[in-house]
Structures are given as C-alpha cells and as structure tokens.
C-alpha cells in the first residue's frame, strides 16, 4: 500500500537521511591546453594562469611539461591531480628506462596513461590529459584522454576550461570542416593538408587570444612547447592579464 | 546501579535496558561498547581553532612574509600569542594558516625533517624547494585519504643555488608560485594591494626592501581593520638573498591606525588627508 504523501513543494524538500556536509577533495583550477600535430612536428600549448574560483592564484604556473623521450605531457583541470599525474608518469618513465633501456614511444606512453587514469576509475584524477610526440615515421601525433582513461589519437585537441570555445575553431582551421573548395562553387570539400609550424603557432596564438577574451579563467601568458626530431623547444607569448 | 568499575555511574542494563547512545546525539561515544555503529567514521570536516591570513611579497633582494599572532575559536580569541611563521632549517621559513592542531602536527613533521637532516653533521640540506615539495605531497596524500590537514601554507626561502623560493600549498595539495602570495582573507584584501606593487617578476626588481616591508605592514593594517578574525600583533619574516639570511621578528604591532569618526576617514590603508 502506498503512503499518502501530500505533493506540495515543501513535502519534496523533507528528507529523512541526515544532511551531511562532506569535504570536497576536488577543485577546478581553470586554464586551457591545446595540442596540434603537424607533418614532422607536434605542439602542446597551455595558458599559464592558475585560478580557484574568481581568484587568480598565479600568472605564471606552467602546466605543459617536457617529460623526456621527446614527449610532451599536460593535464588540465584539478591542479592537485594534474601535478600528481605528471609526477607519477615521470617516475614510471624512469623505471621504464631502467627496465627496458629504450625510448618510450608516444603510443606506449598513451597506453600507460590510460592505465594510470583507469586505475583510479573510482576516485578519478579530475583532469583532461593531452600528450604530444612523434610517431615511428616521424609524423607528429597527439593523444587526448578523458578523466578515466578513454583515449584517442587525433590531429588536434583542446582541453580544459575553454575547450568548448577552441575546439570548433580547430575543427574548421585544422581539419577544414565546413570548408569548400572555392573553385568548385560549393560542390567539393576543401582538401585537408598538413599545416606548417608557422601556421600552427599563429593558429594557437589566435585560439588563445580569443579564449582569453571570452573566458575568465584563461589568460596571463601562453606557453607553447614544440617537439620536432631535433628536440623540444619552448615559446612564450603574453596574454591579457585582466 | 552497575558497580563494575568499567561501568560506574551507568544505569544497569538489566533494569533500564541498553543505554541509548542517540541521547544528546552522542555520536562520538566509545564505539566498542556502543550498539550504534551506523555513524560514519569521522575525519576533520571543519577546522576548530584557526589562524587567519599569511601574506608574502618578493622584493629585489628577497621576500617579506607576515602572519598575525591570533588563534581564533569561531569568534572567540582563543590564543593571542601564537607564532605562525616558523623557521625550518637554515634556508626556509614556513607560514601556516588554518587549523592550529594541524599546524602543530605539521610543525612536528618539519621538526622531524630537521632532526633527520642534522644527523650527518653536514651543512644544511633542507632547502625551501624540497620543503614545499614535501608539504605538497603530505597535503595531497591526506586529501586523497579524505582526511585533509586543514591548512594553507606559504613556504619562503632559498633553493640549493641560493635562489629565492616562494610557494603556496593548500589543503587539496594544490601548489603554486607567484611573486605575491596570500592565504585566506589576505587573498581578497591583501593581494590587490600587493599586486599594485608587484605583478610580475619584472616588478620584483623595482621594489626595495624598505618598500616591501612598508607594503606588508600596510596590508597587515588593512587586514586588522577589515578581517574580524585578525589581530594587531604579528610576526614579520624578512628574507635577504644577498646575505642568505632569514629573520623572523615577533610581536610587531600594527601602527598608525585611525579609529576616528568615519566621516573623517578617506579610506583604509591609504595615507589620510
């Protein structure tokens, strides 16, 4: 038999279980990262602002790391988990060298990160992770992960606070989505081609200046790490500090 | 009455039935004798006695850090002579805000580190960058056990090369570095004043020691004016790179306050007309 419960607004608010105020082990530290793969290079960029809520913690707190083996790694979201993930990865990489005495391929690094993330499936690292490197043929590659380890190799990916602002721009400008060959009068899609490094850097800078305008958690500085067969180099560009 | 020494003062269960631990919500009653076991295991869910802001700023030859001497229990001033900036080794000073019992636990951890480090009779190896890394790991591990140390910490000092280190660590294990840092209310009240002087590493080169000390003193004044859980006595830590010295001055008093009728005051923290 069903109890006769009055369906007033107030009745819906009555709860029988005690109200518990629990410690929240997560916070959102803002920021955005972006990776683009080229023909013989890959870039991984991130803004250098770190926030909690409306406070700017720091205007320069780098979050893209060159971890060795021509590999770039960045985790964006909750900064506590992000640093932990990078540290554990660096340690696992060190032990990989001890045990196997060879370079860790980007594809293997990606699989390792999947296991590290899925291993904490029920208390996840609250981060969007992207790695960048070169594959065995020397072509640039980007792998992106969700917080629990689902991953994919891609040509480009934005992650973090302004990912939803940057990603559609990338779809259009890197993968030429919704672009037509002008000569065909809108009957043929524009052929995809590899972008040059200069084009990519300009694209990354545009993406971040645009995201800085529209997202309060993005700004202060842009750090772009570029991986080529010669190694890793870093470029820094200031962003608006407001 | 049950006269078993372990149950003195308790009504006999045979006569009165089992003691009801729900009386007065006696949730932390001795669980071995309690029949009421549905209550979850309790960790620190809120701080008890707390210390308010710690603030710090970099200048062209070092760091100035300050924290007041109060420990508050809610709105009660429980402690009024509590030094919350502590020296660790010869190359670091640590300023801690938040729960005071957790602060004292951290103090013990840092003391243990110092003892461990001094056994080999070598020169000091306990550098500020190692300390901030250690504290970040301690804080992150405790948050991951859902049993946080309820503090925000500022570590200031020198690294192995004698360069300046200034780091902030909080109860979630999030750490960051910036030329101006503050915890708690200082984050809202002092940071804008500090960033007016120093907003980037370039500005650091332009700020003298005297100006940095004055800025920090002004901030402590504003905090005493506006933060109800602050006190007018504080410790002032001055770190100097050229001499590799760390000096902590206790019982510094907030000076030049004006408590006139509000009509005659033009704003807090700025020179009065």
Short mmCIF file of C-alpha atoms in Angstrom, two decimals:
data_model
loop_
_atom_site.label_atom_id
_atom_site.label_comp_id
_atom_site.label_asym_id
_atom_site.label_seq_id
_atom_site.Cartn_x
_atom_site.Cartn_y
_atom_site.Cartn_z
CA UNK A 1 0.00 0.00 0.00
CA UNK A 2 1.24 3.41 -0.88
CA UNK A 3 1.57 6.09 1.78
CA UNK A 4 -0.48 9.18 1.23
CA UNK A 5 2.13 11.86 0.83
CA UNK A 6 0.98 15.38 0.08
CA UNK A 7 2.57 16.56 -3.15
CA UNK A 8 3.31 20.09 -2.02
CA UNK A 9 6.59 21.83 -2.76
CA UNK A 10 7.56 21.66 0.89
CA UNK A 11 6.94 17.91 1.10
CA UNK A 12 9.52 17.42 -1.64
CA UNK A 13 12.09 19.20 0.48
CA UNK A 14 11.67 16.94 3.51
CA UNK A 15 14.42 14.37 3.77
CA UNK A 16 14.77 11.53 6.22
CA UNK A 17 18.51 10.92 5.85
CA UNK A 18 20.74 13.29 7.78
CA UNK A 19 22.21 16.16 5.78
CA UNK A 20 25.93 15.54 5.52
CA UNK A 21 28.48 18.19 4.79
CA UNK A 22 31.40 16.40 3.25
CA UNK A 23 34.91 17.52 2.44
CA UNK A 24 35.22 18.02 -1.30
CA UNK A 25 38.58 16.64 -2.44
CA UNK A 26 38.38 18.39 -5.82
CA UNK A 27 38.59 21.94 -7.10
CA UNK A 28 38.72 23.49 -10.57
CA UNK A 29 41.89 25.41 -11.32
CA UNK A 30 40.83 26.67 -14.75
CA UNK A 31 43.24 27.05 -17.64
CA UNK A 32 43.21 25.58 -21.10
CA UNK A 33 45.54 23.38 -23.13
CA UNK A 34 45.76 22.74 -26.84
CA UNK A 35 47.67 20.22 -28.92
CA UNK A 36 48.13 20.18 -32.69
CA UNK A 37 50.05 17.60 -34.73
CA UNK A 38 51.87 18.56 -37.93
CA UNK A 39 53.69 16.52 -40.54
CA UNK A 40 57.06 16.46 -38.76
CA UNK A 41 56.28 18.25 -35.51
CA UNK A 42 53.71 18.48 -32.75
CA UNK A 43 52.88 21.35 -30.42
CA UNK A 44 51.32 21.33 -26.99
CA UNK A 45 50.34 24.72 -25.62
CA UNK A 46 48.77 25.93 -22.40
CA UNK A 47 47.99 29.24 -20.76
CA UNK A 48 49.98 29.99 -17.61
CA UNK A 49 47.19 31.29 -15.37
CA UNK A 50 46.07 29.24 -12.39
CA UNK A 51 42.79 30.08 -10.68
CA UNK A 52 40.45 28.92 -7.94
CA UNK A 53 37.01 30.43 -8.27
CA UNK A 54 37.35 34.12 -9.02
CA UNK A 55 40.89 34.36 -7.60
CA UNK A 56 43.99 34.27 -9.75
CA UNK A 57 46.47 32.12 -7.83
CA UNK A 58 49.36 32.74 -10.19
CA UNK A 59 50.00 34.43 -13.51
CA UNK A 60 52.82 32.05 -14.34
CA UNK A 61 52.40 28.44 -13.28
CA UNK A 62 53.44 26.25 -16.23
CA UNK A 63 51.33 23.16 -16.87
CA UNK A 64 52.82 21.74 -20.07
CA UNK A 65 55.87 19.59 -19.39
CA UNK A 66 58.60 18.08 -21.48
CA UNK A 67 58.98 14.77 -19.68
CA UNK A 68 61.84 13.35 -21.77
CA UNK A 69 61.93 10.96 -24.75
CA UNK A 70 60.67 13.80 -26.98
CA UNK A 71 57.36 13.64 -25.21
CA UNK A 72 55.12 16.49 -24.04
CA UNK A 73 52.53 15.97 -21.33
CA UNK A 74 49.86 18.20 -19.88
CA UNK A 75 46.93 17.52 -17.58
CA UNK A 76 44.36 20.26 -17.09
CA UNK A 77 41.57 20.53 -14.53
CA UNK A 78 42.21 19.98 -10.83
CA UNK A 79 45.83 21.09 -10.35
CA UNK A 80 46.50 18.74 -7.41
CA UNK A 81 45.68 15.69 -9.53
CA UNK A 82 47.44 17.19 -12.55
CA UNK A 83 50.81 17.52 -10.79
CA UNK A 84 50.38 14.08 -9.25
CA UNK A 85 49.69 12.56 -12.67
CA UNK A 86 52.75 14.21 -14.21
CA UNK A 87 54.96 13.15 -11.30
CA UNK A 88 53.77 9.55 -11.36
CA UNK A 89 54.25 9.47 -15.13
CA UNK A 90 57.81 10.82 -14.88
CA UNK A 91 58.56 8.14 -12.31
CA UNK A 92 57.04 5.38 -14.43
CA UNK A 93 59.11 6.64 -17.40
CA UNK A 94 62.29 6.48 -15.31
CA UNK A 95 61.54 2.90 -14.34
CA UNK A 96 60.72 2.05 -17.98
CA UNK A 97 64.25 3.20 -18.87
CA UNK A 98 65.77 1.11 -16.07
CA UNK A 99 63.83 -1.99 -17.08
CA UNK A 100 63.94 -1.79 -20.86
CA UNK A 101 66.77 0.62 -21.67
CA UNK A 102 64.96 2.16 -24.65
CA UNK A 103 62.88 5.18 -25.57
CA UNK A 104 59.20 5.12 -24.64
CA UNK A 105 57.17 5.50 -27.83
CA UNK A 106 54.32 8.02 -27.76
CA UNK A 107 51.76 5.27 -28.43
CA UNK A 108 53.10 3.30 -25.44
CA UNK A 109 53.07 6.40 -23.28
CA UNK A 110 49.42 6.85 -24.25
CA UNK A 111 48.56 3.30 -23.20
CA UNK A 112 50.44 3.80 -19.92
CA UNK A 113 48.48 6.96 -19.19
CA UNK A 114 45.24 5.12 -19.92
CA UNK A 115 46.11 2.57 -17.25
CA UNK A 116 47.18 5.26 -14.79
CA UNK A 117 43.86 7.08 -15.25
CA UNK A 118 41.65 3.98 -15.29
CA UNK A 119 43.47 2.65 -12.23
CA UNK A 120 41.82 5.47 -10.35
CA UNK A 121 38.43 4.88 -12.00
CA UNK A 122 36.55 5.14 -8.71
CA UNK A 123 38.43 8.17 -7.35
CA UNK A 124 39.46 9.76 -10.65
CA UNK A 125 42.18 12.21 -11.46
CA UNK A 126 39.92 15.14 -12.38
CA UNK A 127 41.89 16.17 -15.45
CA UNK A 128 41.76 16.34 -19.22
CA UNK A 129 45.09 14.97 -20.39
CA UNK A 130 46.88 15.53 -23.71
CA UNK A 131 50.25 14.17 -24.81
CA UNK A 132 52.23 15.12 -27.90
CA UNK A 133 55.19 13.50 -29.63
CA UNK A 134 56.41 11.99 -32.89
CA UNK A 135 55.48 8.53 -34.14
CA UNK A 136 57.88 5.95 -35.61
CA UNK A 137 57.60 7.53 -39.08
CA UNK A 138 58.50 10.93 -37.64
CA UNK A 139 54.97 12.31 -38.01
CA UNK A 140 53.50 14.47 -35.28
CA UNK A 141 50.92 12.85 -33.03
CA UNK A 142 48.52 13.94 -30.32
CA UNK A 143 46.69 11.67 -27.88
CA UNK A 144 43.89 13.02 -25.72
CA UNK A 145 42.29 11.41 -22.66
CA UNK A 146 39.16 11.84 -20.60
CA UNK A 147 39.47 11.75 -16.77
CA UNK A 148 39.03 7.96 -16.58
CA UNK A 149 41.39 6.98 -19.38
CA UNK A 150 39.35 6.75 -22.57
CA UNK A 151 41.74 7.93 -25.28
CA UNK A 152 42.21 8.53 -28.98
CA UNK A 153 44.93 9.67 -31.39
CA UNK A 154 43.95 12.90 -33.06
CA UNK A 155 45.25 15.66 -35.30
CA UNK A 156 44.30 18.31 -32.77
CA UNK A 157 42.53 18.67 -29.44
CA UNK A 158 41.75 21.41 -26.96
CA UNK A 159 41.24 20.60 -23.29
CA UNK A 160 40.23 22.39 -20.10
CA UNK A 161 38.13 25.43 -19.31
CA UNK A 162 37.91 26.94 -22.81
CA UNK A 163 37.99 23.67 -24.75
CA UNK A 164 34.44 24.19 -25.98
CA UNK A 165 35.44 27.62 -27.30
CA UNK A 166 38.59 26.49 -29.09
CA UNK A 167 37.62 23.06 -30.44
CA UNK A 168 35.12 24.23 -33.12
CA UNK A 169 37.68 26.76 -34.33
CA UNK A 170 40.22 23.97 -34.63
CA UNK A 171 37.78 21.72 -36.49
CA UNK A 172 37.43 24.45 -39.05
CA UNK A 173 41.04 25.60 -39.26
CA UNK A 174 42.99 22.34 -38.86
CA UNK A 175 40.64 19.73 -40.28
CA UNK A 176 38.95 22.22 -42.68
CA UNK A 177 35.47 21.17 -41.51
CA UNK A 178 32.66 23.03 -43.32
CA UNK A 179 35.13 24.46 -45.82
CA UNK A 180 34.58 24.10 -49.52
CA UNK A 181 36.98 24.36 -52.41
CA UNK A 182 36.29 27.90 -53.68
CA UNK A 183 36.78 26.89 -57.32
CA UNK A 184 34.05 24.22 -57.11
CA UNK A 185 31.26 26.68 -56.22
CA UNK A 186 30.32 24.76 -53.08
CA UNK A 187 30.25 21.26 -54.56
CA UNK A 188 33.58 19.89 -53.35
CA UNK A 189 35.05 19.84 -49.85
CA UNK A 190 38.38 21.56 -49.34
CA UNK A 191 41.22 19.03 -49.35
CA UNK A 192 42.89 18.56 -45.96
CA UNK A 193 46.62 19.17 -45.84
CA UNK A 194 49.29 19.39 -43.16
CA UNK A 195 49.79 22.84 -41.72
CA UNK A 196 53.26 24.32 -41.41
CA UNK A 197 54.76 25.06 -38.00
CA UNK A 198 54.38 28.82 -38.52
CA UNK A 199 50.71 28.40 -39.43
CA UNK A 200 50.15 26.22 -36.38
CA UNK A 201 51.81 28.67 -33.98
CA UNK A 202 49.74 31.52 -35.41
CA UNK A 203 46.61 29.38 -35.03
CA UNK A 204 47.44 28.52 -31.42
CA UNK A 205 48.06 32.18 -30.60
CA UNK A 206 44.76 33.20 -32.19
CA UNK A 207 42.90 30.44 -30.35
CA UNK A 208 44.29 31.57 -27.00
CA UNK A 209 43.79 35.31 -27.51
CA UNK A 210 40.18 34.55 -28.47
CA UNK A 211 39.68 32.26 -25.47
CA UNK A 212 41.23 34.90 -23.19
CA UNK A 213 38.64 37.42 -24.37
CA UNK A 214 35.71 35.14 -23.64
CA UNK A 215 36.79 33.02 -20.65
CA UNK A 216 37.72 34.48 -17.27
CA UNK A 217 39.90 31.52 -16.28
CA UNK A 218 42.17 31.86 -19.32
CA UNK A 219 44.89 34.47 -19.75
CA UNK A 220 48.16 35.97 -18.46
CA UNK A 221 50.53 34.01 -20.66
CA UNK A 222 50.76 31.36 -23.38
CA UNK A 223 53.48 28.76 -23.34
CA UNK A 224 53.90 26.68 -26.49
CA UNK A 225 56.11 23.59 -26.40
CA UNK A 226 57.18 22.38 -29.82
CA UNK A 227 58.51 18.88 -30.41
CA UNK A 228 60.49 18.07 -33.58
CA UNK A 229 63.10 15.42 -34.33
CA UNK A 230 65.71 17.92 -33.09
CA UNK A 231 64.06 18.00 -29.65
CA UNK A 232 61.76 20.22 -27.62
CA UNK A 233 61.73 23.98 -27.57
CA UNK A 234 59.53 26.47 -25.76
CA UNK A 235 57.98 29.74 -26.85
CA UNK A 236 56.22 32.21 -24.58
CA UNK A 237 53.72 34.89 -25.58
CA UNK A 238 51.98 37.25 -23.15
CA UNK A 239 48.17 37.22 -23.00
CA UNK A 240 45.84 39.79 -21.48
CA UNK A 241 46.08 39.88 -17.69
CA UNK A 242 42.51 41.10 -16.98
CA UNK B 1 23.43 0.92 39.53
CA UNK B 2 26.07 -1.23 37.91
CA UNK B 3 29.14 -1.35 40.17
CA UNK B 4 31.53 -2.85 37.61
CA UNK B 5 34.42 -0.35 37.61
CA UNK B 6 34.14 -0.04 33.83
CA UNK B 7 30.51 0.91 34.06
CA UNK B 8 30.45 3.12 37.13
CA UNK B 9 27.78 5.67 37.03
CA UNK B 10 25.83 3.87 34.32
CA UNK B 11 22.30 2.66 34.97
CA UNK B 12 22.18 -1.13 34.93
CA UNK B 13 21.20 -2.51 31.55
CA UNK B 14 19.20 -5.31 33.24
CA UNK B 15 16.93 -2.81 34.93
CA UNK B 16 16.86 0.08 32.50
CA UNK B 17 17.64 -1.54 29.15
CA UNK B 18 20.60 -0.77 26.86
CA UNK B 19 21.95 2.74 27.07
CA UNK B 20 20.65 4.77 24.18
CA UNK B 21 23.57 6.50 22.56
CA UNK B 22 21.27 8.61 20.48
CA UNK B 23 20.56 10.59 23.64
CA UNK B 24 22.09 14.00 23.13
CA UNK B 25 23.37 12.73 19.74
CA UNK B 26 26.28 11.05 21.46
CA UNK B 27 27.79 10.13 18.12
CA UNK B 28 31.38 10.03 19.29
CA UNK B 29 30.58 7.64 22.15
CA UNK B 30 33.00 4.78 22.70
CA UNK B 31 32.25 2.59 19.71
CA UNK B 32 33.43 -0.69 21.30
CA UNK B 33 30.56 -0.57 23.79
CA UNK B 34 28.14 1.21 21.53
CA UNK B 35 25.44 -0.69 19.72
CA UNK B 36 25.02 2.34 17.49
CA UNK B 37 27.52 1.68 14.70
CA UNK B 38 25.73 3.23 11.74
CA UNK B 39 27.50 6.51 12.26
CA UNK B 40 30.27 7.01 9.68
CA UNK B 41 33.92 7.24 10.63
CA UNK B 42 34.72 10.88 11.29
CA UNK B 43 37.67 12.82 9.96
CA UNK B 44 38.32 16.53 10.26
CA UNK B 45 35.41 18.06 8.39
CA UNK B 46 35.96 21.57 9.63
CA UNK B 47 38.77 23.41 11.32
CA UNK B 48 38.45 24.19 15.07
CA UNK B 49 40.95 26.76 16.30
CA UNK B 50 42.13 28.67 13.27
CA UNK B 51 44.79 31.13 12.24
CA UNK B 52 43.93 33.73 9.62
CA UNK B 53 45.89 35.07 6.62
CA UNK B 54 49.57 34.70 5.83
CA UNK B 55 50.87 37.20 3.26
CA UNK B 56 54.15 37.37 1.35
CA UNK B 57 55.78 39.52 -1.30
CA UNK B 58 59.03 39.29 -3.25
CA UNK B 59 61.36 42.30 -3.50
CA UNK B 60 64.61 42.87 -5.41
CA UNK B 61 66.72 41.04 -2.82
CA UNK B 62 64.36 38.69 -1.04
CA UNK B 63 60.94 38.04 0.43
CA UNK B 64 58.86 39.66 3.17
CA UNK B 65 56.23 37.49 4.86
CA UNK B 66 53.82 38.21 7.71
CA UNK B 67 51.16 36.44 9.79
CA UNK B 68 49.41 37.61 12.92
CA UNK B 69 49.60 36.03 16.38
CA UNK B 70 45.98 35.02 16.86
CA UNK B 71 44.29 31.64 17.09
CA UNK B 72 40.51 32.01 16.95
CA UNK B 73 37.89 29.51 18.06
CA UNK B 74 34.98 30.70 15.97
CA UNK B 75 34.58 34.31 17.02
CA UNK B 76 36.45 33.77 20.30
CA UNK B 77 40.06 34.89 20.51
CA UNK B 78 41.40 31.66 21.99
CA UNK B 79 45.13 32.31 21.54
CA UNK B 80 46.82 35.70 21.35
CA UNK B 81 50.50 34.79 21.34
CA UNK B 82 50.76 32.19 18.63
CA UNK B 83 53.67 32.42 16.24
CA UNK B 84 52.55 31.02 12.90
CA UNK B 85 55.71 31.68 10.91
CA UNK B 86 58.31 29.08 11.80
CA UNK B 87 61.90 28.71 10.64
CA UNK B 88 62.77 25.31 9.16
CA UNK B 89 66.46 24.60 8.79
CA UNK B 90 68.65 27.47 7.71
CA UNK B 91 67.11 28.09 4.27
CA UNK B 92 63.38 28.29 4.81
CA UNK B 93 60.54 29.84 6.76
CA UNK B 94 57.04 28.41 6.68
CA UNK B 95 53.88 30.45 7.34
CA UNK B 96 50.78 28.41 8.13
CA UNK B 97 47.13 29.44 8.34
CA UNK B 98 44.05 27.33 9.01
CA UNK B 99 43.55 24.72 11.72
CA UNK B 100 46.01 25.15 14.59
CA UNK B 101 46.11 21.50 15.67
CA UNK B 102 47.01 20.54 12.10
CA UNK B 103 49.56 23.37 12.12
CA UNK B 104 51.16 21.89 15.23
CA UNK B 105 51.19 18.47 13.59
CA UNK B 106 52.94 19.97 10.55
CA UNK B 107 55.35 21.72 12.91
CA UNK B 108 56.25 18.30 14.32
CA UNK B 109 56.70 16.81 10.84
CA UNK B 110 59.03 19.66 9.90
CA UNK B 111 60.91 19.28 13.19
CA UNK B 112 61.42 15.58 12.43
CA UNK B 113 62.77 16.52 9.00
CA UNK B 114 65.18 18.95 10.57
CA UNK B 115 66.45 16.35 13.07
CA UNK B 116 66.81 13.75 10.32
CA UNK B 117 68.73 16.26 8.23
CA UNK B 118 71.11 17.24 11.03
CA UNK B 119 72.33 13.71 11.86
CA UNK B 120 75.09 13.66 9.25
CA UNK B 121 76.59 16.88 10.67
CA UNK B 122 76.87 18.23 7.15
CA UNK B 123 75.75 21.70 6.19
CA UNK B 124 72.03 22.29 5.92
CA UNK B 125 70.40 20.29 3.12
CA UNK B 126 66.82 21.18 3.87
CA UNK B 127 66.11 23.67 1.09
CA UNK B 128 62.87 25.59 0.61
CA UNK B 129 62.04 23.94 -2.73
CA UNK B 130 62.37 20.47 -1.18
CA UNK B 131 60.21 21.56 1.73
CA UNK B 132 57.43 22.92 -0.46
CA UNK B 133 57.50 19.71 -2.50
CA UNK B 134 57.36 17.61 0.68
CA UNK B 135 54.48 19.63 2.11
CA UNK B 136 52.58 19.43 -1.20
CA UNK B 137 52.89 15.64 -1.12
CA UNK B 138 51.80 15.45 2.54
CA UNK B 139 48.77 17.66 1.85
CA UNK B 140 47.82 15.77 -1.34
CA UNK B 141 48.10 12.39 0.36
CA UNK B 142 45.92 13.47 3.25
CA UNK B 143 43.28 14.92 0.92
CA UNK B 144 43.34 11.67 -1.05
CA UNK B 145 42.54 9.79 2.18
CA UNK B 146 39.60 12.21 2.59
CA UNK B 147 41.26 13.31 5.83
CA UNK B 148 42.83 16.65 4.98
CA UNK B 149 45.16 18.80 7.03
CA UNK B 150 43.04 21.96 7.09
CA UNK B 151 45.75 24.48 6.26
CA UNK B 152 47.06 26.83 3.64
CA UNK B 153 50.84 27.13 3.76
CA UNK B 154 53.35 29.60 2.35
CA UNK B 155 56.93 28.40 2.05
CA UNK B 156 59.63 31.05 1.58
CA UNK B 157 63.38 30.67 1.42
CA UNK B 158 66.27 29.55 -0.75
CA UNK B 159 66.91 26.59 -3.04
CA UNK B 160 70.21 24.74 -3.43
CA UNK B 161 71.66 27.52 -5.59
CA UNK B 162 70.65 30.24 -3.13
CA UNK B 163 67.84 31.45 -5.40
CA UNK B 164 64.53 32.61 -3.91
CA UNK B 165 61.63 30.20 -3.49
CA UNK B 166 58.09 31.33 -2.72
CA UNK B 167 55.33 28.71 -2.83
CA UNK B 168 51.77 28.30 -1.69
CA UNK B 169 50.28 24.90 -0.77
CA UNK B 170 46.69 24.27 0.31
CA UNK B 171 44.60 21.51 1.89
CA UNK B 172 43.83 19.94 -1.51
CA UNK B 173 47.50 19.54 -2.38
CA UNK B 174 47.36 22.31 -4.98
CA UNK B 175 50.61 24.26 -5.09
CA UNK B 176 51.58 27.39 -6.97
CA UNK B 177 54.18 30.08 -7.01
CA UNK B 178 53.84 33.81 -7.61
CA UNK B 179 55.74 36.97 -6.60
CA UNK B 180 52.83 37.85 -4.29
CA UNK B 181 51.03 35.23 -2.24
CA UNK B 182 48.37 35.28 0.44
CA UNK B 183 46.12 32.79 2.19
CA UNK B 184 42.58 33.15 3.47
CA UNK B 185 41.17 36.66 3.69
CA UNK B 186 44.52 38.01 2.54
CA UNK B 187 43.70 36.54 -0.84
CA UNK B 188 40.86 39.04 -1.15
CA UNK B 189 42.14 42.02 0.85
CA UNK B 190 45.93 41.96 0.59
CA UNK B 191 46.60 40.52 -2.86
CA UNK B 192 45.21 43.56 -4.75
CA UNK B 193 47.42 45.87 -2.64
CA UNK B 194 50.46 43.63 -3.04
CA UNK B 195 49.95 43.24 -6.81
CA UNK B 196 49.76 47.01 -7.13
CA UNK B 197 53.46 46.95 -6.18
CA UNK B 198 54.49 43.67 -7.76
CA UNK B 199 52.53 41.95 -10.51
CA UNK B 200 55.34 40.15 -12.33
CA UNK B 201 58.97 39.15 -11.91
CA UNK B 202 60.00 42.38 -13.68
CA UNK B 203 58.27 44.45 -10.98
CA UNK B 204 60.17 42.49 -8.31
CA UNK B 205 63.43 44.11 -9.48
CA UNK B 206 61.96 47.56 -8.86
CA UNK B 207 60.81 47.01 -5.27
CA UNK B 208 63.25 47.79 -2.45
CA UNK B 209 63.35 46.02 0.90
CA UNK B 210 62.05 49.07 2.76
CA UNK B 211 59.13 49.49 0.37
CA UNK B 212 58.32 45.78 0.60
CA UNK B 213 58.26 45.88 4.41
CA UNK B 214 56.10 49.02 4.33
CA UNK B 215 53.68 47.38 1.85
CA UNK B 216 53.35 44.29 4.01
CA UNK B 217 52.83 46.44 7.12
CA UNK B 218 50.09 48.38 5.31
CA UNK B 219 48.45 45.12 4.29
CA UNK B 220 48.54 43.85 7.88
CA UNK B 221 46.86 47.09 8.91
CA UNK B 222 44.12 46.72 6.32
CA UNK B 223 43.65 43.09 7.38
CA UNK B 224 43.36 44.14 11.03
CA UNK B 225 40.83 46.79 10.08
CA UNK B 226 38.68 44.54 7.94
CA UNK B 227 39.26 40.88 8.91
CA UNK B 228 37.33 40.30 12.14
CA UNK B 229 39.48 37.21 12.92
CA UNK B 230 42.78 39.05 12.84
CA UNK B 231 44.97 40.66 15.48
CA UNK B 232 47.25 43.70 15.69
CA UNK B 233 50.31 41.74 16.73
CA UNK B 234 52.10 39.78 14.05
CA UNK B 235 55.39 38.17 13.09
CA UNK B 236 57.34 39.70 10.24
CA UNK B 237 59.76 37.49 8.36
CA UNK B 238 62.39 39.18 6.21
CA UNK B 239 64.44 37.04 3.86
CA UNK B 240 67.52 38.51 2.21
CA UNK B 241 69.19 36.83 -0.75
CA UNK B 242 72.50 38.73 -0.72
CA UNK B 243 73.24 37.74 2.88
CA UNK B 244 71.27 34.45 2.73
CA UNK B 245 69.60 35.45 5.96
CA UNK B 246 66.14 34.70 7.32
CA UNK B 247 64.98 36.84 10.20
CA UNK B 248 61.67 36.48 11.98
CA UNK B 249 60.66 39.39 14.16
CA UNK B 250 57.93 38.63 16.70
CA UNK B 251 55.34 40.93 18.29
CA UNK B 252 55.34 43.56 15.56
CA UNK B 253 52.42 45.90 16.22
CA UNK B 254 50.08 47.45 13.67
CA UNK B 255 50.93 51.14 13.66
CA UNK B 256 49.29 54.41 12.61
CA UNK B 257 45.71 53.28 12.84
CA UNK B 258 42.90 55.78 12.92
CA UNK B 259 39.69 54.99 14.69
CA UNK B 260 38.14 58.44 14.26
CA UNK B 261 34.56 59.01 13.42
CA UNK B 262 34.10 57.52 9.95
CA UNK B 263 33.31 60.92 8.42
CA UNK B 264 36.97 61.94 8.76
CA UNK B 265 38.41 58.78 7.24
CA UNK B 266 39.05 58.73 3.50
CA UNK B 267 39.80 55.04 3.10
CA UNK B 268 41.76 52.33 4.79
CA UNK B 269 45.38 51.55 4.01
CA UNK B 270 45.93 54.82 2.11
CA UNK B 271 47.56 57.94 3.57
CA UNK B 272 44.95 60.08 5.31
CA UNK B 273 44.36 63.60 4.01
#
